[in-house]
CSV table of C-alpha atoms in Angstrom, one decimal:
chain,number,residue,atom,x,y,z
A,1,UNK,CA,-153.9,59.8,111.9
A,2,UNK,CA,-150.5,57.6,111.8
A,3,UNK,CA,-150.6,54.3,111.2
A,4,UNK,CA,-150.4,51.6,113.8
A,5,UNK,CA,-147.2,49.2,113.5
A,6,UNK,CA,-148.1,46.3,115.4
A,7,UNK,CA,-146.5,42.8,116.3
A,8,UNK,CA,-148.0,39.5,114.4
A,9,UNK,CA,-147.4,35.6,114.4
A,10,UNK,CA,-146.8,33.9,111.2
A,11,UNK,CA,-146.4,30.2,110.7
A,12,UNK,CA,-143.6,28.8,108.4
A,13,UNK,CA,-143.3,26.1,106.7
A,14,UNK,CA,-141.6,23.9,109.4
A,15,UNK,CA,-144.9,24.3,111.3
A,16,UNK,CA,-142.8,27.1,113.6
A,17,UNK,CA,-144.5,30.1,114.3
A,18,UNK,CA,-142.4,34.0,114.1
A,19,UNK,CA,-143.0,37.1,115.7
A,20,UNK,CA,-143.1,39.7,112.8
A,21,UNK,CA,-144.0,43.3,112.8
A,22,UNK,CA,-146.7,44.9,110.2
A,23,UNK,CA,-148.2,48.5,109.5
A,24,UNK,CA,-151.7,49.6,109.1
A,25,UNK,CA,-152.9,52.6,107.8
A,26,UNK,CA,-156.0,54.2,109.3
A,27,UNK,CA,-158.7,52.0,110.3
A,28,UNK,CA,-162.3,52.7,109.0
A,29,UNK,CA,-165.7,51.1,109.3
A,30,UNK,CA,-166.2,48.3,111.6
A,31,UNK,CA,-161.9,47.5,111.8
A,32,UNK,CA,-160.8,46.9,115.1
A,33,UNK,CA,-157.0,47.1,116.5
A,34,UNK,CA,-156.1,44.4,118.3
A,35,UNK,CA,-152.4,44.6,120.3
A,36,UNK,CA,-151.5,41.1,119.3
A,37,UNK,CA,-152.9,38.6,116.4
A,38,UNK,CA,-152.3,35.4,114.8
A,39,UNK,CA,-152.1,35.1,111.2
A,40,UNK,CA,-151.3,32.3,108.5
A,41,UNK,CA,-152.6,29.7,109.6
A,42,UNK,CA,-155.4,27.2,108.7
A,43,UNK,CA,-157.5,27.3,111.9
A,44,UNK,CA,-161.2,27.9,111.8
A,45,UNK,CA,-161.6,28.8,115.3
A,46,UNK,CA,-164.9,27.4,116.7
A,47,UNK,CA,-164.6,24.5,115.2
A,48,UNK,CA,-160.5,23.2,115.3
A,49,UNK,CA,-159.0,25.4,117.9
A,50,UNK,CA,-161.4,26.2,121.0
A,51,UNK,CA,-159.0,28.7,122.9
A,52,UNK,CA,-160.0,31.6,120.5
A,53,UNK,CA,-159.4,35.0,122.2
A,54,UNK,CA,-156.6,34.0,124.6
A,55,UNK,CA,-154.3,36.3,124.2
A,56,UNK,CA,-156.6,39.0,123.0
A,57,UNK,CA,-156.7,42.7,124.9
A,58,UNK,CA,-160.4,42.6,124.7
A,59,UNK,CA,-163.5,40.7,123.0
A,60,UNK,CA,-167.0,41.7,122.3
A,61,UNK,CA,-169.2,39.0,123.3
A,62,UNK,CA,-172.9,38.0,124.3
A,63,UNK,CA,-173.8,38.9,128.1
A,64,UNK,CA,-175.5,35.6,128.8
A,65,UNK,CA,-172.1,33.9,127.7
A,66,UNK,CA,-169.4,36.2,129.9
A,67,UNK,CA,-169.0,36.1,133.9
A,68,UNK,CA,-168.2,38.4,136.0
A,69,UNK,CA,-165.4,37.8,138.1
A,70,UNK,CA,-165.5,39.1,142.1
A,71,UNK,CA,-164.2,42.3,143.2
A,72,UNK,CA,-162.8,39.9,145.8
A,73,UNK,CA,-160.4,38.1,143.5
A,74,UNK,CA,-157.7,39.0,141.1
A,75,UNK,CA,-157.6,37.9,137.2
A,76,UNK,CA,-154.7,36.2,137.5
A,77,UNK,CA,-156.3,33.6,140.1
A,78,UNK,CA,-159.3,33.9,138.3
A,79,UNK,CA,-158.0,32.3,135.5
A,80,UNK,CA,-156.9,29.0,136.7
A,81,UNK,CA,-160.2,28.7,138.2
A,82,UNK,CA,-162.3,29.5,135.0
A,83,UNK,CA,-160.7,25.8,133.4
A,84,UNK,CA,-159.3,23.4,135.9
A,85,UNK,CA,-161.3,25.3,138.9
A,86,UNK,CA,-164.6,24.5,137.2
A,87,UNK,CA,-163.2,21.2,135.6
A,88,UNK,CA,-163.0,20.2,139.1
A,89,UNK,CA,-166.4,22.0,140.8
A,90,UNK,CA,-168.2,20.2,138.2
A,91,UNK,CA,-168.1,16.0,139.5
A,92,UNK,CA,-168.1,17.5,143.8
A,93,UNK,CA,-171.4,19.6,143.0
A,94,UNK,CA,-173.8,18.0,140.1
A,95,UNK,CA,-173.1,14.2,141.1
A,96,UNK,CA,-174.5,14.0,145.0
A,97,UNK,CA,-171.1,14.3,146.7
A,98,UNK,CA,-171.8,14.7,150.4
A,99,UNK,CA,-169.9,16.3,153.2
A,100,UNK,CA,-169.7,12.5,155.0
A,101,UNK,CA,-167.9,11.4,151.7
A,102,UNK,CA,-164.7,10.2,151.0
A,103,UNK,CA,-163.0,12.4,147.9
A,104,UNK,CA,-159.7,10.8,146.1
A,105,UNK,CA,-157.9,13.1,144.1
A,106,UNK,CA,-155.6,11.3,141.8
A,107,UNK,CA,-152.9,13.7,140.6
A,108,UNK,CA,-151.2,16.2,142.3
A,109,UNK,CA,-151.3,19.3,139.8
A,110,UNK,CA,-153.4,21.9,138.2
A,111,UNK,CA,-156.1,20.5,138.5
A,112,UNK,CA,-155.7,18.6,141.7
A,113,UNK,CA,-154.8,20.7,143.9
A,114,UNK,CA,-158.1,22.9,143.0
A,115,UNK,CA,-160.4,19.5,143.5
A,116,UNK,CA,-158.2,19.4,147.4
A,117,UNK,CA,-159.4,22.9,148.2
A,118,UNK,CA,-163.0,22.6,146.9
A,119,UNK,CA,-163.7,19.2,148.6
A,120,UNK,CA,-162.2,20.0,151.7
A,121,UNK,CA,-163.9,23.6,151.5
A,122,UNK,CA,-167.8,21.6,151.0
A,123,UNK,CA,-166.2,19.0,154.1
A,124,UNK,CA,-165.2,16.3,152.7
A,125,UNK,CA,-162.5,13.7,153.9
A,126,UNK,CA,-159.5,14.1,150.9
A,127,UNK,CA,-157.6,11.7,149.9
A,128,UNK,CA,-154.7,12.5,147.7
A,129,UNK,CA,-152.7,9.8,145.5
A,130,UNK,CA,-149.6,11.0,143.9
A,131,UNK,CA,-146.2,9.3,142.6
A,132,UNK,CA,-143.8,10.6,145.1
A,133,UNK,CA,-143.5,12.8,148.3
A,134,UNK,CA,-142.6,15.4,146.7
A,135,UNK,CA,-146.0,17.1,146.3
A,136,UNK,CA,-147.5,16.1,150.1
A,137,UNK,CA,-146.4,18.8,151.9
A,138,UNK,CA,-148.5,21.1,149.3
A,139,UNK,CA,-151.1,19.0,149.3
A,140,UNK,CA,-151.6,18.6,153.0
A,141,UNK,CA,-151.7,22.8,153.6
A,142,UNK,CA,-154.1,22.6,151.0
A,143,UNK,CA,-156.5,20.6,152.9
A,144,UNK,CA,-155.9,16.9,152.2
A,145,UNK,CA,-156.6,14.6,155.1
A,146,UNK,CA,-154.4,11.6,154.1
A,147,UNK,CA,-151.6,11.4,151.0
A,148,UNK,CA,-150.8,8.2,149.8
A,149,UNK,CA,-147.6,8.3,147.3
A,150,UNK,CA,-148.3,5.2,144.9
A,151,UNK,CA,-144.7,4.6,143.2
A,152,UNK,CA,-143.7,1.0,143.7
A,153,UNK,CA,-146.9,0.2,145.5
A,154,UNK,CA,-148.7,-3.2,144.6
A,155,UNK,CA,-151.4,-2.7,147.6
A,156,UNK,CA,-153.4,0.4,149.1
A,157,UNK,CA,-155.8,-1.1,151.3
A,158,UNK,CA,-153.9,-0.6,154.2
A,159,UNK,CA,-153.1,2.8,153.6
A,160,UNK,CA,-156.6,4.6,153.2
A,161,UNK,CA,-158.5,5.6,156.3
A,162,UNK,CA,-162.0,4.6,154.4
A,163,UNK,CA,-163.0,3.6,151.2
A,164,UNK,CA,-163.2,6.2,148.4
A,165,UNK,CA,-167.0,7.7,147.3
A,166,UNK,CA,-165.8,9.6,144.4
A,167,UNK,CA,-162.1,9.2,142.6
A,168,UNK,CA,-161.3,12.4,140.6
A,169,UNK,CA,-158.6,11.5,137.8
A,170,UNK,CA,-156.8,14.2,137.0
A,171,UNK,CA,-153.0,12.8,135.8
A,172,UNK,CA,-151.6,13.1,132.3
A,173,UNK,CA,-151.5,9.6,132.3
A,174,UNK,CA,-154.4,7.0,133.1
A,175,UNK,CA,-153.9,5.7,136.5
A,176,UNK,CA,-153.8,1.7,137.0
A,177,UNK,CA,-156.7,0.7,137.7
A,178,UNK,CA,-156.3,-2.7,139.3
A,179,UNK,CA,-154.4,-0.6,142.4
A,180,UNK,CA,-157.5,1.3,142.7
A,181,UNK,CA,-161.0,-0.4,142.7
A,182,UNK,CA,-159.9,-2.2,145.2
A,183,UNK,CA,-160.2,1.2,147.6
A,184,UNK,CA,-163.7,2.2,146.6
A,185,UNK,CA,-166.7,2.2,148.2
A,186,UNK,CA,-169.6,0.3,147.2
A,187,UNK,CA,-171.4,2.0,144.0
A,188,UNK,CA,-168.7,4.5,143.4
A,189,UNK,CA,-168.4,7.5,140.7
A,190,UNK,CA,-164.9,7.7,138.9
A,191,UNK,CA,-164.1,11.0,136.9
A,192,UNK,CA,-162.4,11.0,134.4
A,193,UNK,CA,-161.0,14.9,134.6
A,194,UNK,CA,-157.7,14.8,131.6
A,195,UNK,CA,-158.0,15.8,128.4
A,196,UNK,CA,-156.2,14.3,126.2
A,197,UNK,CA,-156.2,12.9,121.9
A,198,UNK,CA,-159.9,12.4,120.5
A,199,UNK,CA,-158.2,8.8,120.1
A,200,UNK,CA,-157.6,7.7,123.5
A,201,UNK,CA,-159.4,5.0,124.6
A,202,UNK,CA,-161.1,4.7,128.4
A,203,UNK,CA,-160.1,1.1,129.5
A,204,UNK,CA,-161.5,-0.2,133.4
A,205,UNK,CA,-161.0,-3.9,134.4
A,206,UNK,CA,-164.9,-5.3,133.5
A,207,UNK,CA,-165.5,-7.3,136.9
A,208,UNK,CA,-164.6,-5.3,139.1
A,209,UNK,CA,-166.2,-2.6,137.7
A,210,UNK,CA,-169.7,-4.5,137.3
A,211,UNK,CA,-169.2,-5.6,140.8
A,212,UNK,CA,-168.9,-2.8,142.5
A,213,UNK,CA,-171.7,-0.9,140.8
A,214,UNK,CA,-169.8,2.1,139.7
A,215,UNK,CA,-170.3,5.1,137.6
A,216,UNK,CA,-167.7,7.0,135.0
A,217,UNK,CA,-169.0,10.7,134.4
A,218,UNK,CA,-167.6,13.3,132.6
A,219,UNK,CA,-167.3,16.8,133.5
A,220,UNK,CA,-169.1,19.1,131.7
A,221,UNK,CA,-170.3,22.4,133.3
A,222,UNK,CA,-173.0,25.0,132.5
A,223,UNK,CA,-172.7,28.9,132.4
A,224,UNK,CA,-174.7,29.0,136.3
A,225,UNK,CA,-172.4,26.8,137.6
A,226,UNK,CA,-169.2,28.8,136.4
A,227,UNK,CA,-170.9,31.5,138.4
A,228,UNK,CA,-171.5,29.4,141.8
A,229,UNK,CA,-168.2,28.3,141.4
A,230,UNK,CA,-166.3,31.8,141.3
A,231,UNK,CA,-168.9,32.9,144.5
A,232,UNK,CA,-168.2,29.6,146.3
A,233,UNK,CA,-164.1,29.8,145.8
A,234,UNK,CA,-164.2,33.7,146.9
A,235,UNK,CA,-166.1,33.4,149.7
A,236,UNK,CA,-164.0,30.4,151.2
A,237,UNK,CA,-160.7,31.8,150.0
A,238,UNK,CA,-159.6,29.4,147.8
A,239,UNK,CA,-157.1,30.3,145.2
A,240,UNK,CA,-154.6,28.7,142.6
A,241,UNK,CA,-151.2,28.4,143.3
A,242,UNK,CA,-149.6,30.0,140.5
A,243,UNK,CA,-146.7,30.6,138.5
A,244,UNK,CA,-146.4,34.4,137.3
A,245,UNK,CA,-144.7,35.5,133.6
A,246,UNK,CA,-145.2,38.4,131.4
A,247,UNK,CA,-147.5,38.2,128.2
A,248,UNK,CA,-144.4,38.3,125.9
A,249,UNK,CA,-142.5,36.0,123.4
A,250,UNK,CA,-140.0,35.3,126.6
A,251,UNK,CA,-142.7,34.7,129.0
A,252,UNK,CA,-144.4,32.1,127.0
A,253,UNK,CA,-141.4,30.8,126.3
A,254,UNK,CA,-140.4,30.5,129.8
A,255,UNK,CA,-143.7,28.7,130.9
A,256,UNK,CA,-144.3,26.3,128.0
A,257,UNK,CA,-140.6,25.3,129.2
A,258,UNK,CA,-141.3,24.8,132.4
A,259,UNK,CA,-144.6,23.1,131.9
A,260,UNK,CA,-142.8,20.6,129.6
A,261,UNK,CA,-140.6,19.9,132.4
A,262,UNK,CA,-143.1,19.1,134.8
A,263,UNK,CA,-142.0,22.0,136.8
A,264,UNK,CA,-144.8,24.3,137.0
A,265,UNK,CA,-146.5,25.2,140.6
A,266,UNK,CA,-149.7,24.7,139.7
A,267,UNK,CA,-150.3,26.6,137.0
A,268,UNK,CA,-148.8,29.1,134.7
A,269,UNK,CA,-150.3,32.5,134.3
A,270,UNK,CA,-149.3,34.9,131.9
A,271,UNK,CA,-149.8,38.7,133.0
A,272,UNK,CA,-150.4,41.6,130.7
Protein backbone atom coordinates (compact mmCIF):
# COMPACT_ATOMS: atom_id res chain seq x y z
CA UNK A 1 0.00 0.00 0.00
CA UNK A 2 1.24 3.78 -0.76
CA UNK A 3 1.49 6.05 1.69
CA UNK A 4 -1.01 8.67 2.39
CA UNK A 5 0.22 12.44 1.99
CA UNK A 6 -2.11 14.44 3.83
CA UNK A 7 -2.54 18.27 4.77
CA UNK A 8 -1.73 19.33 8.65
CA UNK A 9 -1.81 22.64 10.76
CA UNK A 10 1.12 23.64 12.66
CA UNK A 11 1.44 26.52 14.97
CA UNK A 12 4.56 28.91 14.88
CA UNK A 13 5.89 30.74 17.09
CA UNK A 14 3.97 33.99 16.45
CA UNK A 15 0.97 32.05 17.71
CA UNK A 16 -0.05 31.71 13.68
CA UNK A 17 -1.16 28.58 12.54
CA UNK A 18 0.30 27.00 8.66
CA UNK A 19 -1.16 24.51 6.45
CA UNK A 20 1.68 22.04 5.78
CA UNK A 21 1.63 18.75 4.08
CA UNK A 22 3.04 15.33 5.67
CA UNK A 23 3.41 11.53 4.56
CA UNK A 24 2.53 8.40 6.31
CA UNK A 25 3.51 5.14 5.59
CA UNK A 26 1.05 2.28 5.98
CA UNK A 27 -1.08 2.46 8.88
CA UNK A 28 -1.29 -0.69 11.29
CA UNK A 29 -3.09 -1.58 14.43
CA UNK A 30 -5.64 0.63 15.80
CA UNK A 31 -4.11 4.05 13.46
CA UNK A 32 -6.76 5.87 11.93
CA UNK A 33 -6.51 8.36 8.80
CA UNK A 34 -8.07 11.34 9.41
CA UNK A 35 -8.45 13.92 6.08
CA UNK A 36 -7.43 16.89 8.13
CA UNK A 37 -5.62 17.36 11.75
CA UNK A 38 -4.18 19.71 14.08
CA UNK A 39 -0.86 19.40 15.35
CA UNK A 40 1.65 21.39 17.62
CA UNK A 41 -0.09 22.73 19.84
CA UNK A 42 -0.61 22.67 23.67
CA UNK A 43 -4.35 21.85 23.82
CA UNK A 44 -5.64 19.03 25.94
CA UNK A 45 -8.93 18.80 24.39
CA UNK A 46 -11.65 18.09 26.94
CA UNK A 47 -10.41 20.15 29.21
CA UNK A 48 -8.99 23.69 27.33
CA UNK A 49 -10.60 23.56 23.97
CA UNK A 50 -14.32 22.07 23.96
CA UNK A 51 -14.82 22.06 20.06
CA UNK A 52 -12.80 18.78 19.63
CA UNK A 53 -13.81 17.07 16.38
CA UNK A 54 -15.01 20.04 14.33
CA UNK A 55 -13.46 19.73 11.48
CA UNK A 56 -13.02 16.02 11.59
CA UNK A 57 -14.48 13.53 8.60
CA UNK A 58 -15.78 11.26 11.15
CA UNK A 59 -15.66 10.34 15.11
CA UNK A 60 -16.33 7.18 16.96
CA UNK A 61 -18.38 8.03 19.86
CA UNK A 62 -20.76 6.64 22.65
CA UNK A 63 -24.56 6.19 21.22
CA UNK A 64 -26.19 7.63 24.33
CA UNK A 65 -23.90 10.89 23.56
CA UNK A 66 -24.75 11.34 19.53
CA UNK A 67 -28.20 12.45 17.93
CA UNK A 68 -29.59 11.68 15.12
CA UNK A 69 -30.40 14.39 12.93
CA UNK A 70 -34.05 14.13 10.73
CA UNK A 71 -34.19 12.81 7.34
CA UNK A 72 -36.25 15.96 7.06
CA UNK A 73 -33.34 18.42 7.54
CA UNK A 74 -30.03 18.97 5.93
CA UNK A 75 -26.54 19.10 8.00
CA UNK A 76 -25.87 22.23 7.12
CA UNK A 77 -29.06 23.68 8.92
CA UNK A 78 -28.57 21.17 11.37
CA UNK A 79 -25.68 22.64 12.53
CA UNK A 80 -26.65 26.03 13.61
CA UNK A 81 -29.31 24.47 15.45
CA UNK A 82 -27.12 21.89 17.41
CA UNK A 83 -25.35 25.34 19.40
CA UNK A 84 -27.32 28.52 19.11
CA UNK A 85 -30.65 26.42 18.14
CA UNK A 86 -30.54 24.56 21.45
CA UNK A 87 -28.77 27.62 23.37
CA UNK A 88 -31.98 29.12 22.61
CA UNK A 89 -34.78 26.00 23.08
CA UNK A 90 -33.29 25.71 26.41
CA UNK A 91 -34.79 29.17 28.65
CA UNK A 92 -38.59 28.92 26.08
CA UNK A 93 -38.90 25.07 27.20
CA UNK A 94 -37.37 24.12 30.90
CA UNK A 95 -38.34 27.61 32.53
CA UNK A 96 -42.54 27.67 32.24
CA UNK A 97 -42.72 29.93 29.20
CA UNK A 98 -46.36 29.96 28.09
CA UNK A 99 -47.99 30.57 24.74
CA UNK A 100 -49.87 33.90 26.55
CA UNK A 101 -46.27 35.17 27.27
CA UNK A 102 -44.46 38.00 26.13
CA UNK A 103 -40.76 36.83 24.66
CA UNK A 104 -37.91 39.72 24.15
CA UNK A 105 -35.15 38.73 22.14
CA UNK A 106 -32.36 41.10 22.68
CA UNK A 107 -30.01 40.71 19.68
CA UNK A 108 -30.62 40.33 16.25
CA UNK A 109 -28.07 37.47 15.21
CA UNK A 110 -27.24 33.81 15.41
CA UNK A 111 -28.70 33.27 18.06
CA UNK A 112 -31.65 35.57 17.93
CA UNK A 113 -33.06 34.99 15.12
CA UNK A 114 -33.42 31.09 16.24
CA UNK A 115 -35.06 32.25 19.80
CA UNK A 116 -37.75 34.50 17.01
CA UNK A 117 -38.63 31.34 15.22
CA UNK A 118 -38.95 28.97 18.23
CA UNK A 119 -41.05 31.43 20.35
CA UNK A 120 -43.19 32.37 17.73
CA UNK A 121 -43.36 28.59 16.57
CA UNK A 122 -44.64 27.53 20.65
CA UNK A 123 -47.09 31.08 20.21
CA UNK A 124 -45.64 33.47 21.87
CA UNK A 125 -45.95 37.36 21.36
CA UNK A 126 -41.93 38.35 20.21
CA UNK A 127 -40.52 41.14 20.90
CA UNK A 128 -37.23 41.93 19.13
CA UNK A 129 -34.73 44.78 20.37
CA UNK A 130 -31.95 45.51 18.13
CA UNK A 131 -29.58 48.67 17.47
CA UNK A 132 -30.69 49.77 14.13
CA UNK A 133 -33.38 48.90 11.34
CA UNK A 134 -31.33 47.29 9.59
CA UNK A 135 -32.11 43.77 10.85
CA UNK A 136 -36.23 44.31 11.15
CA UNK A 137 -37.22 43.41 8.04
CA UNK A 138 -35.50 39.85 8.79
CA UNK A 139 -36.71 39.69 11.96
CA UNK A 140 -40.37 40.42 11.22
CA UNK A 141 -40.56 37.40 8.27
CA UNK A 142 -39.12 35.42 10.95
CA UNK A 143 -41.96 35.77 13.17
CA UNK A 144 -41.48 38.81 15.49
CA UNK A 145 -44.55 40.61 16.44
CA UNK A 146 -43.09 44.13 17.31
CA UNK A 147 -39.18 45.43 16.70
CA UNK A 148 -37.97 48.10 18.71
CA UNK A 149 -34.41 49.51 17.36
CA UNK A 150 -32.85 50.87 20.76
CA UNK A 151 -29.90 53.25 19.34
CA UNK A 152 -30.27 56.66 20.94
CA UNK A 153 -33.31 55.61 22.91
CA UNK A 154 -33.48 56.78 26.67
CA UNK A 155 -37.18 55.33 27.07
CA UNK A 156 -39.09 52.05 25.82
CA UNK A 157 -42.19 52.10 27.57
CA UNK A 158 -44.03 53.56 25.02
CA UNK A 159 -42.91 51.36 22.39
CA UNK A 160 -43.71 47.75 23.75
CA UNK A 161 -47.24 46.42 23.19
CA UNK A 162 -47.03 44.54 26.85
CA UNK A 163 -44.57 44.03 29.34
CA UNK A 164 -41.86 41.36 28.75
CA UNK A 165 -42.19 37.62 30.64
CA UNK A 166 -38.97 36.39 29.65
CA UNK A 167 -35.84 38.65 28.07
CA UNK A 168 -33.37 36.40 26.09
CA UNK A 169 -29.90 38.22 25.92
CA UNK A 170 -28.16 37.22 23.21
CA UNK A 171 -25.66 40.40 22.08
CA UNK A 172 -21.88 40.34 22.11
CA UNK A 173 -22.21 43.01 24.40
CA UNK A 174 -24.32 43.26 27.77
CA UNK A 175 -27.35 45.24 27.14
CA UNK A 176 -28.12 48.44 29.47
CA UNK A 177 -30.02 47.40 31.83
CA UNK A 178 -31.63 50.56 33.25
CA UNK A 179 -33.51 50.83 29.49
CA UNK A 180 -34.79 47.47 30.27
CA UNK A 181 -36.34 46.52 33.66
CA UNK A 182 -38.32 49.06 33.25
CA UNK A 183 -40.34 46.82 30.35
CA UNK A 184 -40.70 43.68 32.36
CA UNK A 185 -43.42 42.12 33.73
CA UNK A 186 -43.82 41.44 37.24
CA UNK A 187 -41.48 38.40 38.45
CA UNK A 188 -39.63 38.14 35.22
CA UNK A 189 -36.72 35.52 34.02
CA UNK A 190 -33.66 37.19 32.20
CA UNK A 191 -31.25 34.86 30.22
CA UNK A 192 -28.27 35.52 29.96
CA UNK A 193 -27.58 33.51 26.38
CA UNK A 194 -23.47 35.07 25.30
CA UNK A 195 -20.64 33.48 25.93
CA UNK A 196 -18.05 35.27 26.59
CA UNK A 197 -14.28 35.45 28.99
CA UNK A 198 -14.47 33.19 32.32
CA UNK A 199 -13.79 36.87 33.64
CA UNK A 200 -16.71 38.74 32.84
CA UNK A 201 -18.71 39.84 35.34
CA UNK A 202 -22.89 39.80 35.33
CA UNK A 203 -23.78 43.29 36.76
CA UNK A 204 -27.99 44.16 37.13
CA UNK A 205 -29.07 47.43 38.90
CA UNK A 206 -29.94 45.88 42.67
CA UNK A 207 -33.49 47.60 43.22
CA UNK A 208 -34.91 47.15 40.47
CA UNK A 209 -34.01 43.82 40.28
CA UNK A 210 -35.26 42.95 44.01
CA UNK A 211 -38.31 44.77 43.14
CA UNK A 212 -39.49 43.21 40.55
CA UNK A 213 -38.95 39.67 41.70
CA UNK A 214 -36.89 38.46 38.85
CA UNK A 215 -34.86 35.46 38.02
CA UNK A 216 -31.35 35.22 35.89
CA UNK A 217 -30.95 31.49 34.48
CA UNK A 218 -28.56 30.10 32.54
CA UNK A 219 -28.90 27.81 29.67
CA UNK A 220 -27.75 24.63 30.03
CA UNK A 221 -29.39 21.68 28.06
CA UNK A 222 -29.49 17.94 28.37
CA UNK A 223 -28.87 15.20 25.63
CA UNK A 224 -33.32 14.69 25.51
CA UNK A 225 -33.77 18.05 24.98
CA UNK A 226 -31.22 18.28 22.04
CA UNK A 227 -33.47 15.60 20.59
CA UNK A 228 -37.06 17.50 21.25
CA UNK A 229 -35.39 20.34 19.91
CA UNK A 230 -34.30 18.90 16.40
CA UNK A 231 -38.08 17.05 16.20
CA UNK A 232 -39.82 20.38 17.30
CA UNK A 233 -37.70 22.69 14.60
CA UNK A 234 -38.44 19.96 11.74
CA UNK A 235 -41.73 19.52 12.25
CA UNK A 236 -42.52 23.37 12.25
CA UNK A 237 -40.04 24.23 9.61
CA UNK A 238 -37.77 26.20 11.22
CA UNK A 239 -34.34 26.65 9.84
CA UNK A 240 -31.11 28.91 10.24
CA UNK A 241 -30.38 31.47 7.89
CA UNK A 242 -27.04 30.67 6.74
CA UNK A 243 -24.03 31.63 5.14
CA UNK A 244 -22.45 28.79 2.84
CA UNK A 245 -18.33 28.28 2.34
CA UNK A 246 -16.26 25.42 1.49
CA UNK A 247 -14.26 23.41 4.23
CA UNK A 248 -10.94 24.86 2.94
CA UNK A 249 -8.11 27.25 4.07
CA UNK A 250 -10.05 30.03 1.77
CA UNK A 251 -13.46 29.25 3.13
CA UNK A 252 -12.52 29.71 6.64
CA UNK A 253 -10.81 32.47 5.76
CA UNK A 254 -13.60 34.00 4.09
CA UNK A 255 -16.09 33.44 7.12
CA UNK A 256 -13.91 34.32 10.08
CA UNK A 257 -13.62 37.64 7.94
CA UNK A 258 -16.83 38.22 7.53
CA UNK A 259 -17.89 37.28 11.06
CA UNK A 260 -15.31 39.80 12.32
CA UNK A 261 -17.04 42.33 10.36
CA UNK A 262 -20.25 41.77 11.69
CA UNK A 263 -21.41 40.72 8.31
CA UNK A 264 -22.55 37.30 8.60
CA UNK A 265 -26.33 36.30 7.87
CA UNK A 266 -26.91 34.41 10.57
CA UNK A 267 -24.46 32.11 10.71
CA UNK A 268 -21.57 30.76 8.87
CA UNK A 269 -21.44 27.13 7.76
CA UNK A 270 -18.62 25.50 6.34
CA UNK A 271 -19.52 22.62 3.78
CA UNK A 272 -17.40 19.55 3.14
Amino acid sequence: MSPYKFTVWRSQKDGSIVEDTTERSELKGDEVYLDVTHSGTPIYYGTASFDSGSFATGAVRKESFVWRIPDEMSSEDAAPLMCGGITVWVPLTMHGVKPSDTVGVVGMGGLGHLAIQFAKAMGCEVVVFSQTESKKEDAMKLGATTFIATQGKKDLTSLVPRKVHHLLVTTSEVPDWDLFFPILAQAPSIYPLTATSMDAKLSLPYMPFLLKGAKVISSMPTRQSVNEMLEFATRNKIRPIIEREPMSTKGIENIFDRLKQGKVRYRGVLCK
